[in-house]
mmCIF file of C-alpha atoms and ligand atoms in Angstrom:
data_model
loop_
_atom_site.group_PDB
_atom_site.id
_atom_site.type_symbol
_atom_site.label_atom_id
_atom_site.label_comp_id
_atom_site.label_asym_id
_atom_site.label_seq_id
_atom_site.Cartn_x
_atom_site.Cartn_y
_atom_site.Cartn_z
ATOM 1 C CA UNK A 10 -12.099 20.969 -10.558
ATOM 2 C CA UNK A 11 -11.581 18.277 -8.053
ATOM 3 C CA UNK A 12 -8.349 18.476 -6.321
ATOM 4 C CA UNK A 13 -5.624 15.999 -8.307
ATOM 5 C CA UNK A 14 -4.793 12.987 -6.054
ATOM 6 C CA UNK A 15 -1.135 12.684 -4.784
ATOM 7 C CA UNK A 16 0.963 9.856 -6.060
ATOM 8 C CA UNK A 17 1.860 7.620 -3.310
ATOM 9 C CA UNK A 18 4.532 5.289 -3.907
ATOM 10 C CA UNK A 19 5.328 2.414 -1.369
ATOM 11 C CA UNK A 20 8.267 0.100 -0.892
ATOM 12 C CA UNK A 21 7.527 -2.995 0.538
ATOM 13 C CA UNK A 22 10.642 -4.823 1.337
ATOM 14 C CA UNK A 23 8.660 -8.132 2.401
ATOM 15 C CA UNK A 24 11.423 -10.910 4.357
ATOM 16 C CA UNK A 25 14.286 -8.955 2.785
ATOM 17 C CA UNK A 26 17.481 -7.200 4.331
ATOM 18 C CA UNK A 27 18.407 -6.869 7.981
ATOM 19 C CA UNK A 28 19.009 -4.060 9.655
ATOM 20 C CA UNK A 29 22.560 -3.828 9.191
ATOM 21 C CA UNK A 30 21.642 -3.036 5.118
ATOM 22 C CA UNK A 31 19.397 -0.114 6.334
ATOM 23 C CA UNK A 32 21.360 2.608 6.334
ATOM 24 C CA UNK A 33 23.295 2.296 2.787
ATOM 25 C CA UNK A 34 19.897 1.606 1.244
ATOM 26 C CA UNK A 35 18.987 4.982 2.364
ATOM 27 C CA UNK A 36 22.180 7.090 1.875
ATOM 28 C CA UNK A 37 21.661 6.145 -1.801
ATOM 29 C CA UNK A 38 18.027 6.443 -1.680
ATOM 30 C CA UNK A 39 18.443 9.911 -0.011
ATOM 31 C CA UNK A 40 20.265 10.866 -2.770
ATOM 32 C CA UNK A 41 18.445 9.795 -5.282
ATOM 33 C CA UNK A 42 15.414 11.168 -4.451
ATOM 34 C CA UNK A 43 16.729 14.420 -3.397
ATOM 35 C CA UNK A 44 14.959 16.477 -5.864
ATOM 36 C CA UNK A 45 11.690 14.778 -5.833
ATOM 37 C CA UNK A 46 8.828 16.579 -5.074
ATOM 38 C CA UNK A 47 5.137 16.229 -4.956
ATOM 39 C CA UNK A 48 5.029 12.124 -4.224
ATOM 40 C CA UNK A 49 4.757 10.737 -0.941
ATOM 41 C CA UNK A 50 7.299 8.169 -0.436
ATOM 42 C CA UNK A 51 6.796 5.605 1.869
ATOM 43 C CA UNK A 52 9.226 2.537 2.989
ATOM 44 C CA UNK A 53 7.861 -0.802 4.512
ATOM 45 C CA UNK A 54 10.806 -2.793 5.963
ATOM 46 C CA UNK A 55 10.442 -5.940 7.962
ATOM 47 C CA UNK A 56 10.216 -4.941 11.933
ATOM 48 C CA UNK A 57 13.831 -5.024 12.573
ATOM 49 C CA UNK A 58 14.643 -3.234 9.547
ATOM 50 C CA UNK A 59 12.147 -0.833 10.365
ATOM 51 C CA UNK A 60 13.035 0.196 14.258
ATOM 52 C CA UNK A 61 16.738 0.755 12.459
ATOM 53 C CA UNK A 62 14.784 3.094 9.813
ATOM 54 C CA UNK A 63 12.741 4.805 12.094
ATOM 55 C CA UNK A 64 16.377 5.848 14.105
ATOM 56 C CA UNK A 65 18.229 6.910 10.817
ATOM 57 C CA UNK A 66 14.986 9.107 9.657
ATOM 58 C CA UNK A 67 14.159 10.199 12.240
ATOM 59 C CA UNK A 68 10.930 11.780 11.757
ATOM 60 C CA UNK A 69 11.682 13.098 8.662
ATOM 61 C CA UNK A 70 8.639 13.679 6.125
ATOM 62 C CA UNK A 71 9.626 13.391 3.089
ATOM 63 C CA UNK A 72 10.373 9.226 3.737
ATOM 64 C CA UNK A 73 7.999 7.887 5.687
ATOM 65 C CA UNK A 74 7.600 4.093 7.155
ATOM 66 C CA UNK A 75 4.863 2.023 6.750
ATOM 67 C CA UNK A 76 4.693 -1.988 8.562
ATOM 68 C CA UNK A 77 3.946 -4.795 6.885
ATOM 69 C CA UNK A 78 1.236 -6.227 9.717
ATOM 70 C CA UNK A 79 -0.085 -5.734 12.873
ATOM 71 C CA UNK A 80 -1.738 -7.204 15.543
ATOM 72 C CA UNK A 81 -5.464 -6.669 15.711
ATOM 73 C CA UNK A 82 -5.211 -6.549 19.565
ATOM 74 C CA UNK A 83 -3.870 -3.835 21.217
ATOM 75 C CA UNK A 84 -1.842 -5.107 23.839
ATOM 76 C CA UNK A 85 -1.538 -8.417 26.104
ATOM 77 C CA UNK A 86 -0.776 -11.988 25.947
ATOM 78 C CA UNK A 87 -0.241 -12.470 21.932
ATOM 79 C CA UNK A 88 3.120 -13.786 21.679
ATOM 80 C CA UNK A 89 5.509 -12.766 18.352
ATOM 81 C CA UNK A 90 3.011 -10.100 17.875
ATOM 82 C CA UNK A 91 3.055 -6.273 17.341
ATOM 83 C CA UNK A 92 0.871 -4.106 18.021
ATOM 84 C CA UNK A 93 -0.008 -0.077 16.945
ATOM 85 C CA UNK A 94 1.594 1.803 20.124
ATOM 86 C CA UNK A 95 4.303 -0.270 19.163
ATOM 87 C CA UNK A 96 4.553 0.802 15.354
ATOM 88 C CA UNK A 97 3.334 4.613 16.721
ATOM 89 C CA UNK A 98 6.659 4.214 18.927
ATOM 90 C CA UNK A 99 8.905 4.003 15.783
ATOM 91 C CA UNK A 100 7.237 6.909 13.779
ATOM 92 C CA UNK A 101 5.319 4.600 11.865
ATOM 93 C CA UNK A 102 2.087 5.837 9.482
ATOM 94 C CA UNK A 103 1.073 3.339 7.657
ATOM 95 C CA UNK A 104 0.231 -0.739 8.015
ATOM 96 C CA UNK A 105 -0.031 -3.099 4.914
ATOM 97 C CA UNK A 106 -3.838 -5.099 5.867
ATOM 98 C CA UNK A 107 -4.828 -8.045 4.168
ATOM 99 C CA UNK A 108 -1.538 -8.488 1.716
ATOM 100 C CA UNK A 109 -2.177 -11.726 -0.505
ATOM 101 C CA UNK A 110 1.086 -13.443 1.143
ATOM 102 C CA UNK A 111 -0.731 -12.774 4.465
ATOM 103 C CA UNK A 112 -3.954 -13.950 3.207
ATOM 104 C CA UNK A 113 -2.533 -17.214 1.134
ATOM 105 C CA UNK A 114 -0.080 -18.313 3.589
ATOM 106 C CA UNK A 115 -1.141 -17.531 7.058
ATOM 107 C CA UNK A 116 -4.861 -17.659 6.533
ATOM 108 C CA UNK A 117 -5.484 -13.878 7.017
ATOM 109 C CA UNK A 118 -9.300 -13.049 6.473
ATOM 110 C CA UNK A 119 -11.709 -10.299 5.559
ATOM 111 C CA UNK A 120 -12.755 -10.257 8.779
ATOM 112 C CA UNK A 121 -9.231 -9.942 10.487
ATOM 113 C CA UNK A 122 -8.327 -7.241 7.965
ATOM 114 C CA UNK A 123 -11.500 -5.544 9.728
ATOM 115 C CA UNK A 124 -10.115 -5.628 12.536
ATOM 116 C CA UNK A 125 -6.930 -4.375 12.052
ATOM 117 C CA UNK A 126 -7.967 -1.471 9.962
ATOM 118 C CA UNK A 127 -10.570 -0.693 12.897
ATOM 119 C CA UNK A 128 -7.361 -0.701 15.724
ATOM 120 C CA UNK A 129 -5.329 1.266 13.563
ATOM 121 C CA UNK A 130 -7.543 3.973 12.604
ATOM 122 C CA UNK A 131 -8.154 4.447 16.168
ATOM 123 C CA UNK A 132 -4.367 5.058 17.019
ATOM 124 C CA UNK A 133 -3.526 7.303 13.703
ATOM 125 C CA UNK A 134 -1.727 4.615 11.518
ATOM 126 C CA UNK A 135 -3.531 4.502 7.861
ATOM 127 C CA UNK A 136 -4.392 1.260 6.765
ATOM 128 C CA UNK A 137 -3.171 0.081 3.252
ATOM 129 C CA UNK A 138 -5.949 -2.595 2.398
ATOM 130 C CA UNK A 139 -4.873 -4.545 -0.148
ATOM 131 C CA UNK A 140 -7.142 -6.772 -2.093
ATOM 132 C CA UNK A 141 -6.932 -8.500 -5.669
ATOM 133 C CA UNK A 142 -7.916 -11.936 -7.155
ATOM 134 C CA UNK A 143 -5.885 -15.023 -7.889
ATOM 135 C CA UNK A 144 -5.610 -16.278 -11.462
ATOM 136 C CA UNK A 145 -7.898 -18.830 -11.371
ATOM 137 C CA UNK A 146 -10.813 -15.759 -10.348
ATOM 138 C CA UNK A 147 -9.414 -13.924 -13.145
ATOM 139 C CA UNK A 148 -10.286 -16.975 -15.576
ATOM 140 C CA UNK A 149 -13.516 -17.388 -14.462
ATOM 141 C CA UNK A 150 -14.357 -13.592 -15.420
ATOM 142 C CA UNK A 151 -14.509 -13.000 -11.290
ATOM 143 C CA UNK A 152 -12.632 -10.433 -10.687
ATOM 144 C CA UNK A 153 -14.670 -7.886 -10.159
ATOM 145 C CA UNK A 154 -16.825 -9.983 -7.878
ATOM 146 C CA UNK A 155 -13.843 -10.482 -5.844
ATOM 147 C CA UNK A 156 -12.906 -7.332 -5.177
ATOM 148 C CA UNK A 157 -16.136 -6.481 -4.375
ATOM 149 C CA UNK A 158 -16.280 -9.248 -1.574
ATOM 150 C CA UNK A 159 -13.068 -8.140 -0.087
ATOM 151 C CA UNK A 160 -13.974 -4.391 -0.011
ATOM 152 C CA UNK A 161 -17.295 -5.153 1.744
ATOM 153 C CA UNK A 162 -15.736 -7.799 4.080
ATOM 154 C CA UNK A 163 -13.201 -5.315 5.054
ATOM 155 C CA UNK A 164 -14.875 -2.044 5.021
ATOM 156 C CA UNK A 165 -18.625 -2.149 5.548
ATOM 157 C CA UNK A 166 -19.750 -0.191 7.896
ATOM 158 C CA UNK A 167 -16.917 2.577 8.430
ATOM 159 C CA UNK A 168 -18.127 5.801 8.153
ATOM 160 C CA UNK A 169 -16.602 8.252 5.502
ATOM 161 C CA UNK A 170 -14.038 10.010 7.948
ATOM 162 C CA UNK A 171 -12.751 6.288 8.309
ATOM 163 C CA UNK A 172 -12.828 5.826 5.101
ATOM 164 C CA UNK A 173 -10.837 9.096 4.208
ATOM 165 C CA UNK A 174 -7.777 7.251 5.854
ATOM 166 C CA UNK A 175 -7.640 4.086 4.064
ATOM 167 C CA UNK A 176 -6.077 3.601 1.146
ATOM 168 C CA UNK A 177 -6.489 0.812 -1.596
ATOM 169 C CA UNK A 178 -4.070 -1.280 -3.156
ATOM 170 C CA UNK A 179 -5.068 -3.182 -5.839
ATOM 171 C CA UNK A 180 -2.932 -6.399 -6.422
ATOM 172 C CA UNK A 181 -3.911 -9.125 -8.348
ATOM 173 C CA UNK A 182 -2.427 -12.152 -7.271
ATOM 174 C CA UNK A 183 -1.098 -13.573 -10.455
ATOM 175 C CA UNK A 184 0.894 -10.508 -10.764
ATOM 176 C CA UNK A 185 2.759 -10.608 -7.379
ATOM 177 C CA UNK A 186 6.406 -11.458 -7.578
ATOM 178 C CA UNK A 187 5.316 -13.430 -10.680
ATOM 179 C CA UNK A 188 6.868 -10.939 -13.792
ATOM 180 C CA UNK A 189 3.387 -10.778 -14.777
ATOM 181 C CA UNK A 190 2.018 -6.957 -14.398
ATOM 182 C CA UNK A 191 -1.702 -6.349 -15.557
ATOM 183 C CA UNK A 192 -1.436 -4.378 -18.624
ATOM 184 C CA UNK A 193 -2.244 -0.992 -17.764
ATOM 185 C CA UNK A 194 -5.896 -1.288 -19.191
ATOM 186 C CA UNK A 195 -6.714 -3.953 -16.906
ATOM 187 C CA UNK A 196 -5.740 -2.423 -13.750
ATOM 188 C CA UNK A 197 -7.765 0.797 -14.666
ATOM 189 C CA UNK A 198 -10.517 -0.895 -15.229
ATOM 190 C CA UNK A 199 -10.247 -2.774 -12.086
ATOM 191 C CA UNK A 200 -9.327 0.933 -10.396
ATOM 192 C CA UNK A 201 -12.002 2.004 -11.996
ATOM 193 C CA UNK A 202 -14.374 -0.400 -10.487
ATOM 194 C CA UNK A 203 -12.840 -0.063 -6.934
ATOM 195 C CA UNK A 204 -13.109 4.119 -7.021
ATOM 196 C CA UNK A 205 -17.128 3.269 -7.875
ATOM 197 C CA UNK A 206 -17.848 1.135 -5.433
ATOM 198 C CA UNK A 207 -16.420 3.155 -2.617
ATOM 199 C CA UNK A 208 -18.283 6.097 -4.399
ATOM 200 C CA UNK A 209 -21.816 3.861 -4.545
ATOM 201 C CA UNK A 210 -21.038 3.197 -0.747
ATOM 202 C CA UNK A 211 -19.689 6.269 0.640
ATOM 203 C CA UNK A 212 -20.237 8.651 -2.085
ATOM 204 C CA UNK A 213 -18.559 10.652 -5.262
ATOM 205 C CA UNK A 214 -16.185 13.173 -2.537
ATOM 206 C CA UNK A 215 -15.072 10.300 -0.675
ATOM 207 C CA UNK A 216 -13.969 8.389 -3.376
ATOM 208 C CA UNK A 217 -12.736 10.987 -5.789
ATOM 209 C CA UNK A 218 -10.283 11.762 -2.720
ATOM 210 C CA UNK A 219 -9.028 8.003 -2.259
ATOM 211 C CA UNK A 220 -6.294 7.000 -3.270
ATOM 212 C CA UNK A 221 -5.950 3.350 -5.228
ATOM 213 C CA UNK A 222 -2.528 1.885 -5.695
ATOM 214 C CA UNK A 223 -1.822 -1.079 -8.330
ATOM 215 C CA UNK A 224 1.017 -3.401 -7.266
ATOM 216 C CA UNK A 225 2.252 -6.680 -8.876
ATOM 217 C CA UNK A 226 5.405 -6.767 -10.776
ATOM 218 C CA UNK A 227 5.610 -2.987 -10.971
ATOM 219 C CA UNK A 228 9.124 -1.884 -11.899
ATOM 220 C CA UNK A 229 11.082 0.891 -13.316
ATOM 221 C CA UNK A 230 10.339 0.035 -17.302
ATOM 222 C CA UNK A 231 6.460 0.034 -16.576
ATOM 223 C CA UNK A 232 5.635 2.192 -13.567
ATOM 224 C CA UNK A 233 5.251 4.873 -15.674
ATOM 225 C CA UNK A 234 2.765 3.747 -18.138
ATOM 226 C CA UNK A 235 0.693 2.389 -15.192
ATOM 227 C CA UNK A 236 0.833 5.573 -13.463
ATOM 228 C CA UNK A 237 -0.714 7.111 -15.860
ATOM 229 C CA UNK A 238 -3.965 6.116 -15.820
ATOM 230 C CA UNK A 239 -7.029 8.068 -14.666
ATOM 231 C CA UNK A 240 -7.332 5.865 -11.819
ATOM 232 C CA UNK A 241 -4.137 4.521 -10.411
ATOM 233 C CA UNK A 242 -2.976 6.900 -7.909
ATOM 234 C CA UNK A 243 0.558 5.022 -6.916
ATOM 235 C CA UNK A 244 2.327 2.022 -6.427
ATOM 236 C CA UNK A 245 2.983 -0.672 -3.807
ATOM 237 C CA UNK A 246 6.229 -2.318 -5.107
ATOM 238 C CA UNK A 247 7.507 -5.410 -3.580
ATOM 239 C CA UNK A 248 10.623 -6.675 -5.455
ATOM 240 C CA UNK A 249 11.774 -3.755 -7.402
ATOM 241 C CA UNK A 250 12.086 -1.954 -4.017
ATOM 242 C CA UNK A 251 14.838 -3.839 -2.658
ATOM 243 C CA UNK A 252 17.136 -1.522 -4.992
ATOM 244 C CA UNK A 253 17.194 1.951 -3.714
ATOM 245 C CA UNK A 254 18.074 3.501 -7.168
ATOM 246 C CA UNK A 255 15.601 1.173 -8.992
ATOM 247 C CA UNK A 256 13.061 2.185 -6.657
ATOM 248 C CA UNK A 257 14.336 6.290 -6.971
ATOM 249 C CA UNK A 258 13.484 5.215 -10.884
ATOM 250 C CA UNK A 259 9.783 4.076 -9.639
ATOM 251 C CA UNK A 260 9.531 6.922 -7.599
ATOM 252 C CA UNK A 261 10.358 9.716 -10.152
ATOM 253 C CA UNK A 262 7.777 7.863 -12.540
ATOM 254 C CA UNK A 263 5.339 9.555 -10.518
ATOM 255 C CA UNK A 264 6.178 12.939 -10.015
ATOM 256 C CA UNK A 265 3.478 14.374 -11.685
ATOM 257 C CA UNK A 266 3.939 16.561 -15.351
ATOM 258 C CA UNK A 267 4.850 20.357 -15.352
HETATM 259 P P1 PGA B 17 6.080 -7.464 -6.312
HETATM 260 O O1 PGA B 17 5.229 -7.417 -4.962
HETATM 261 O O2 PGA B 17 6.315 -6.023 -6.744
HETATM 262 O O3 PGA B 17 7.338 -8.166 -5.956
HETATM 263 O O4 PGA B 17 5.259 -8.189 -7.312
HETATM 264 C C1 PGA B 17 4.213 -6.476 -4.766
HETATM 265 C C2 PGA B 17 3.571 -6.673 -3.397
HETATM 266 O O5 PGA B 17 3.424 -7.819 -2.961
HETATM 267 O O6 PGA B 17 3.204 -5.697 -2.717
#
C-alpha cells in the first residue's frame, strides 16, 4: 500500500490585510485549529504581513508561511524585489510560482516560473507551481493541453529529487475569485491528468508521492466534497482565507477519516 498523501491546505491572503491585522487573525486561528492534526497548514500573507507572521510564530510547525513570489535572482540590483535568503530569513517554506494573477497581470511566464522554482529549490523553499486554463481554453476542450504546456514549460528537465519538492496547484482560471468552483469531477479529472503526466515523465513513485492542490472558489460549504477525491491532495484558498474561522472550517475539511 502506497503511503496516503498528506492534506496540505494553504491560505493565500493575496493584497489583503496589513500587518497590524496579523496577530488577531492568528489568536483566533490558533484556536481554532488547536485540535487539528494530520494537515499541514500553511499561511501566505503579503510580505509585510508575512515578516509580522514569521515574529508571532515563530518557528512554530504546525503553521507554517509560504510567499506569494519571489525574485528569480538571488541577490543584486532588482529594485522592489525579494529574493529566497530573504524569505529563508523570515522562516519561510514555501513560494506560490506562476499564480494566474501573476501570469495575467504582470506577464509572468513558463519560463520565469522555471526559474524561480530552480532558485528556490536550491535554497530549501518548495515551490507551489500553480497552473490552470482560462475559460475560453476550457471551451475549446483545451484544458488538458494547457496544463500540459505549463507543466513542461515549468518543469522539464528537473530530476525526480527536484521534483519530490514541488507541489501542484491546480487552478483553473475561471474559478479564481469568480464563485465558480469546478465541480468536483472536473478537477479530478484534471488531477488525474496532472498525477499522470508527472508519472509518464518522472515515473509512478514520484508522482504517487506529489501532492496536487485544486484552488478556485474553494470555501467552507465545498472543500470537503473536493477533498475527497482520489486525486486532490489539498487546497490553495484565496478569498475564503481572509477569515481565520472560515479558513479553521477549510482546514478541518481535510483532516483525514478515523
Ligand atoms: P480564490 O483564490 O479562493 O479567491 O478563488 C484562489 C487562488 O487564487 O489561489
Amino acid at each position: 500500500m502506497p503511503i496516503p498523501r498528506k492534506k496540505f491546505v494553504a491560505g493565500n491572503w493575496k493584497m489583503n490585510m496589513t500587518s497590524s491585522e496579523v496577530a488577531p487573525y492568528l489568536e483566533i486561528f490558533n484556536r481554532e485549529i488547536e485540535t487539528v492534526e494530520n494537515v499541514d497548514i500553511t499561511l501566505i500573507p503579503s510580505f509585510t504581513a508575512l515578516a509580522k507572521a514569521s515574529e508571532i510564530l515563530d518557528g512554530t510547525q504546525k503553521i507554517r508561511l509560504g510567499a506569494q513570489n519571489m525574485s528569480p535572482e538571488s541577490k543584486g540590483a532588482f529594485t522592489g524585489e525579494i529574493s529566497v535568503t530573504m524569505l529563508r530569513d523570515l522562516f519561510v517554506r514555501f513560494v506560490l510560482v506562476g499564480h494566474s494573477e501573476r501570469r495575467r497581470l504582470f506577464g509572468e511566464t513558463d519560463e520565469m516560473a522555471r526559474r524561480k522554482i530552480i532558485t528556490a529549490l536550491a535554497t530549501e523553499i518548495r515551490p507551489i507551481l500553480c497552473i490552470g486554463e482560462t475559460l475560453e481554453e476550457r471551451q475549446a476542450g483545451q484544458e488538458k493541453t494547457v496544463l500540459e504546456g505549463q507543466l513542461r514549460g515549468a518543469l522539464e528537465g528537473l530530476s525526480k529529487d527536484q521534483i519530490d519538492e514541488i507541489i501542484v496547484a491546480y487552478e483553473p482560471v475561471w474559478a479564481i475569485g469568480t464563485g465558480l468552483t469546478a465541480t468536483p469531477a472536473q478537477a479530478q479529472e484534471a488531477h488525474h491528468f496532472i498525477r499522470a503526466y508527472l508519472s509518464k515523465t518522472w515515473g509512478p513513485e514520484v508522482s504517487s508521492r506529489s501532492r496536487i492542490l485544486y484552488g478556485g472558489s474553494v470555501t467552507s460549504d465545498n472543500a470537503r466534497v473536493l477533498l475527497e477525491q482520489p486525486d486532490i491532495d489539498g487546497a490553495l484558498v484565496g478569498g475564503a482565507s481572509l477569515d481565520p474561522r472560515g479558513f479553521a472550517e477549510i482546514v478541518a475539511a481535510a483532516v483525514p477519516a478515523e
